Coordinates of C-alpha atoms and ligand atoms in Angstrom, one line a residue:
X10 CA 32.5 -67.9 -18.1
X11 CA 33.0 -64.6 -19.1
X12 CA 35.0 -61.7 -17.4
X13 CA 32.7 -59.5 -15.4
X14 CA 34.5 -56.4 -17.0
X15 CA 35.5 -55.4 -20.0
X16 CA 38.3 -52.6 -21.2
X17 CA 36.3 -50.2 -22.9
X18 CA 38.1 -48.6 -26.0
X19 CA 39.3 -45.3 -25.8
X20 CA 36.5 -42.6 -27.7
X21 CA 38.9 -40.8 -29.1
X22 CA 42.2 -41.0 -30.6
X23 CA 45.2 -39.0 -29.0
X24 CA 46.2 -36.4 -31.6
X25 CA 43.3 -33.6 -30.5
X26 CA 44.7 -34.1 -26.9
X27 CA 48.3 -33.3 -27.9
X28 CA 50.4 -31.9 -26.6
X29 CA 49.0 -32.7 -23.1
X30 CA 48.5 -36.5 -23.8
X31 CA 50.6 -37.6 -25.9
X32 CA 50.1 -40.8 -28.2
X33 CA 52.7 -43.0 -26.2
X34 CA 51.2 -41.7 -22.5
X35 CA 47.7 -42.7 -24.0
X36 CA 48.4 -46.3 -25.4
X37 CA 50.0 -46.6 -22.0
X38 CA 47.6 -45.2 -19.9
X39 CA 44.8 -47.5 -21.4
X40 CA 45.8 -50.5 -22.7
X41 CA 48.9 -51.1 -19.8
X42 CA 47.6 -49.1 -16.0
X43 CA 43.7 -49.7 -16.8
X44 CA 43.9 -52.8 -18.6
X45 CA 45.4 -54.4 -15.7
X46 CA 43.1 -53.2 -13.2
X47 CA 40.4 -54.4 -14.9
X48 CA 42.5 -57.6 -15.5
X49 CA 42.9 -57.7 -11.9
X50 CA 39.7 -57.3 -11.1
X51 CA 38.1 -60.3 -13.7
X52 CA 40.2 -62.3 -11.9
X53 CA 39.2 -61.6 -8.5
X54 CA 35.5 -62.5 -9.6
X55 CA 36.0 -65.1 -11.2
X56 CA 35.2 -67.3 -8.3
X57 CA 32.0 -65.4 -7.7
X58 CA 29.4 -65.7 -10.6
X59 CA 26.7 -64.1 -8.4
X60 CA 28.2 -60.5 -8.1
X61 CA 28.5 -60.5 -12.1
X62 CA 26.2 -57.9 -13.6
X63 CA 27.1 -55.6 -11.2
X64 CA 28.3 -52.5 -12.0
X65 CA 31.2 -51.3 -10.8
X66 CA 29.9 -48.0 -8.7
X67 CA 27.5 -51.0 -6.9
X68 CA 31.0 -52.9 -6.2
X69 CA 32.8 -50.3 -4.8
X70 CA 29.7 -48.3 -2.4
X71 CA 28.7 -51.9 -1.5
X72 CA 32.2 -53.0 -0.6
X73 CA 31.7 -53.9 3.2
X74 CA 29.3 -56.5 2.0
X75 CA 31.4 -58.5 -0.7
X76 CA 33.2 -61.7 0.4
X77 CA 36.0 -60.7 3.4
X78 CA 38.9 -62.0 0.9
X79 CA 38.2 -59.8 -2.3
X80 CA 37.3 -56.6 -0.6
X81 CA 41.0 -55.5 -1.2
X82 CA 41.5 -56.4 -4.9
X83 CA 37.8 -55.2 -5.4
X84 CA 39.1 -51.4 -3.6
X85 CA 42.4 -51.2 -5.6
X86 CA 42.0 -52.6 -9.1
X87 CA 38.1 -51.4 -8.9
X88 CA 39.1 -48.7 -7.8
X89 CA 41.3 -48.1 -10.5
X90 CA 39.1 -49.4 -13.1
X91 CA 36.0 -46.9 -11.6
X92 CA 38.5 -44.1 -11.7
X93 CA 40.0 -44.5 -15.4
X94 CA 36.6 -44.7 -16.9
X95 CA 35.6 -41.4 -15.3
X96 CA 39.1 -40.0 -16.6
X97 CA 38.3 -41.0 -19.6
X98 CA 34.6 -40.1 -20.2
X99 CA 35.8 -36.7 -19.0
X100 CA 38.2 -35.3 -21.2
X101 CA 37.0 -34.9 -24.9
X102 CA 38.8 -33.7 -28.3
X103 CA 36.1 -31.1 -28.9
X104 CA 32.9 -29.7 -27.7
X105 CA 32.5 -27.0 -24.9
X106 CA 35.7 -25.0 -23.0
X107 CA 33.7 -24.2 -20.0
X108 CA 30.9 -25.3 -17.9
X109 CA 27.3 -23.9 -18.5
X110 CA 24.0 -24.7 -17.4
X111 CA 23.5 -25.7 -13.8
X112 CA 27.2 -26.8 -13.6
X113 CA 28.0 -23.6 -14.2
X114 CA 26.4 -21.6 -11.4
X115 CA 27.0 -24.2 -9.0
X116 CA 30.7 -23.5 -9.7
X117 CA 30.4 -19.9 -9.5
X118 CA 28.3 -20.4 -6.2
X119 CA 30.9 -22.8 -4.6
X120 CA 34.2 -21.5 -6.1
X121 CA 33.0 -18.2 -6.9
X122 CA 33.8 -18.5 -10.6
X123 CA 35.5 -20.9 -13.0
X124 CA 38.5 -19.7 -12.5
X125 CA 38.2 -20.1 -8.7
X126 CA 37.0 -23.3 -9.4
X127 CA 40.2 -24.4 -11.7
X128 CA 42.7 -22.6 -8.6
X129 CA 41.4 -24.9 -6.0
X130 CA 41.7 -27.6 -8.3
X131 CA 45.0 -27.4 -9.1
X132 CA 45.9 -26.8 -5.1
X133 CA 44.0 -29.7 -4.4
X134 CA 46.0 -32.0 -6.8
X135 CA 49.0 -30.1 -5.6
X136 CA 48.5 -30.9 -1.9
X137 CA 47.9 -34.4 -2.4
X138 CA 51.4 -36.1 -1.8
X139 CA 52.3 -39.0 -3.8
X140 CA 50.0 -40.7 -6.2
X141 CA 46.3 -39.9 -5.9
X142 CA 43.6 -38.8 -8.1
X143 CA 41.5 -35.2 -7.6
X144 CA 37.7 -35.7 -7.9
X145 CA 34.9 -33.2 -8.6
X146 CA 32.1 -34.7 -6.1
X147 CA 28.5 -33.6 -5.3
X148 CA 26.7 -35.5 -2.9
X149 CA 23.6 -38.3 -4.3
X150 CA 21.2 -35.6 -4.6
X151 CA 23.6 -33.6 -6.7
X152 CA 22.8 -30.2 -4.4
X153 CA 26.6 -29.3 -4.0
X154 CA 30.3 -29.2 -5.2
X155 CA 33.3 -30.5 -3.3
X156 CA 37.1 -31.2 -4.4
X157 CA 38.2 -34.3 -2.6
X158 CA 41.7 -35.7 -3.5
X159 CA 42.7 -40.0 -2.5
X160 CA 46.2 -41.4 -2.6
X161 CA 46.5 -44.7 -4.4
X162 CA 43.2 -45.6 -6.0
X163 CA 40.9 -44.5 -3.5
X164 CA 37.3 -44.2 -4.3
X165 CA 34.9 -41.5 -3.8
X166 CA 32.3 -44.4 -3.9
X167 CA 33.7 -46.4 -1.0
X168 CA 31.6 -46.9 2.4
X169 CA 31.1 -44.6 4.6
X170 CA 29.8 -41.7 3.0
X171 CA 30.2 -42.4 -0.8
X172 CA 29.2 -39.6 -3.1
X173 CA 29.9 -39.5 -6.8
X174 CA 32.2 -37.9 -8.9
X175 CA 31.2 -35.5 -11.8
X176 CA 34.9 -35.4 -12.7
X177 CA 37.9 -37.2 -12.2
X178 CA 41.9 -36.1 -12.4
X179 CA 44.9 -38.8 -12.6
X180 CA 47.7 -37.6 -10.1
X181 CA 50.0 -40.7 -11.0
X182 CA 53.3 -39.8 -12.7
X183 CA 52.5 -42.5 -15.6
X184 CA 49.6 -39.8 -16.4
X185 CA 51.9 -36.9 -17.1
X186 CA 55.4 -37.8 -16.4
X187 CA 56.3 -38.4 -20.1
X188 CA 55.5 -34.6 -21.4
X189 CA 55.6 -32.9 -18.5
X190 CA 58.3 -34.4 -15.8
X191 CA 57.2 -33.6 -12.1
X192 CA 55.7 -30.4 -13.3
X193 CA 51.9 -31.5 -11.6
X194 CA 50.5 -28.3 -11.9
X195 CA 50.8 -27.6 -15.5
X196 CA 49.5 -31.3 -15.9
X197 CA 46.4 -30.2 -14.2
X198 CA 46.3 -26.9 -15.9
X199 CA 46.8 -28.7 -19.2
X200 CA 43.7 -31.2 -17.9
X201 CA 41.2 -28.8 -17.1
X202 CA 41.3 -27.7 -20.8
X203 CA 40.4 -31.0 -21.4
X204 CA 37.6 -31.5 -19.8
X205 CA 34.0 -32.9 -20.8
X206 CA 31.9 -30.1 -19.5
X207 CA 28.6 -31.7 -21.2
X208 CA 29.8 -34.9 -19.9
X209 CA 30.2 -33.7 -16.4
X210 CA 26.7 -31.7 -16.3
X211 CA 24.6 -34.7 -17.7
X212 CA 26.2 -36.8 -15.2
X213 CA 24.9 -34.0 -12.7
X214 CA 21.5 -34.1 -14.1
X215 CA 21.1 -37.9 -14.1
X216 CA 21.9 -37.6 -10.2
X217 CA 19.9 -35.1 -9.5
X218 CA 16.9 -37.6 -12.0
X219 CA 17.8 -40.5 -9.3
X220 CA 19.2 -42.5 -11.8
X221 CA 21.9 -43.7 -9.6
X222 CA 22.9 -47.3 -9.0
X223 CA 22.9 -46.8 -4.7
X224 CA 25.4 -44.1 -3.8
X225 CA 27.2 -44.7 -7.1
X226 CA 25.6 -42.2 -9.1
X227 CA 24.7 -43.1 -12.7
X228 CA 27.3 -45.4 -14.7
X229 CA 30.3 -43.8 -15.6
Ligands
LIG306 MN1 46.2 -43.7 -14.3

């Protein structure tokens, strides 16, 4: 049988993203941290033919209702695996430096500006001891912004009160440690200038259109 999940390739190829990712953290990134959560995960569904096809945003807001004994592989490693694609999808070699559209003025309406919006950021990822990632949320009607930052591998999706991510920031070491030591905040500095602002606002439109798969959002 097949694996449920597959590691996507990478859409772009590091040198653009210099000197924030650099080509070693990148190869690393993908092809050692993700692959083996999605490795992880394959294997934990392998016994279980009838949950594949499902996406991974239905796996993780439908967690309480998967069998008892892969919840936990299905919270970390899909966690993971839910997390790095939205990493990912969300920084891009080219393309717009700053949000527009409704993105925009939601920002300037929740953080005050893009700026604002960058400070809390950073603070957020800065607060968040250990390793963690720092999400961009809006709740399934895609009506509001929040920052919300999870140790580990947590999930925005996960029961009770998933909402999905626009955006997604790796607070691991193994995401910056290589060019920029413990220095976090420049990491996330260097990150937001990275981001995928179309990719962020079309995943805000497509929640806002209902395409969602349950509380997941649309695919990542
Ligand atoms: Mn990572």
């Amino acid at each position: 049988m097949p694996d449920a999940f597959d590691l996507p390739p990478l859409p772009y190829d590091a040198g653009p993203l210099a000197p924030t990712i650099d080509t070693a953290t990148l190869a690393v990134h993908h092809d050692g941290h993700h692959r083996a959560y999605v490795d992880a995960l394959n294997a934990a569904l392998a016994p279980y033919p009838e949950l594949h096809g499902r996406s991974i945003e239905a796996l993780l807001s439908g967690l309480d209702a998967l069998p008892a004994g892969i919840q936990q592989v299905v919270r970390q490693a899909g966690g993971g695996h839910a997390n790095h694609q939205l990493f990912w999808k969300g920084i891009r070699t080219g393309g717009r430096l700053s949000p527009t559209g409704d993105l925009a003025a939601m920002i300037e309406r929740d953080f005050g500006s893009a700026g604002g919006f960058a400070e809390a950021f950073v603070e957020a990822g800065l607060a968040r001891f250990g390793s963690g990632w720092a999400f961009l949320v809006t709740d399934p009607h895609g009506q509001a912004l929040e920052i919300v930052a999870l140790p580990d591998e947590g999930s925005v999706l996960l029961p009770p009160g998933g909402r999905p991510a626009l955006l997604a920031a790796d607070l691991w070491e193994h995401a910056y440690y290589p060019s920029f030591r413990q220095d976090r905040a420049t990491w996330l500095r260097g990150w937001l200038g990275l981001v995928n602002w179309d990719y962020a606002e079309e995943r805000l439109q497509a929640i806002r259109a209902g395409e969602t798969d349950r509380l997941g959002g649309p695919a990542i």
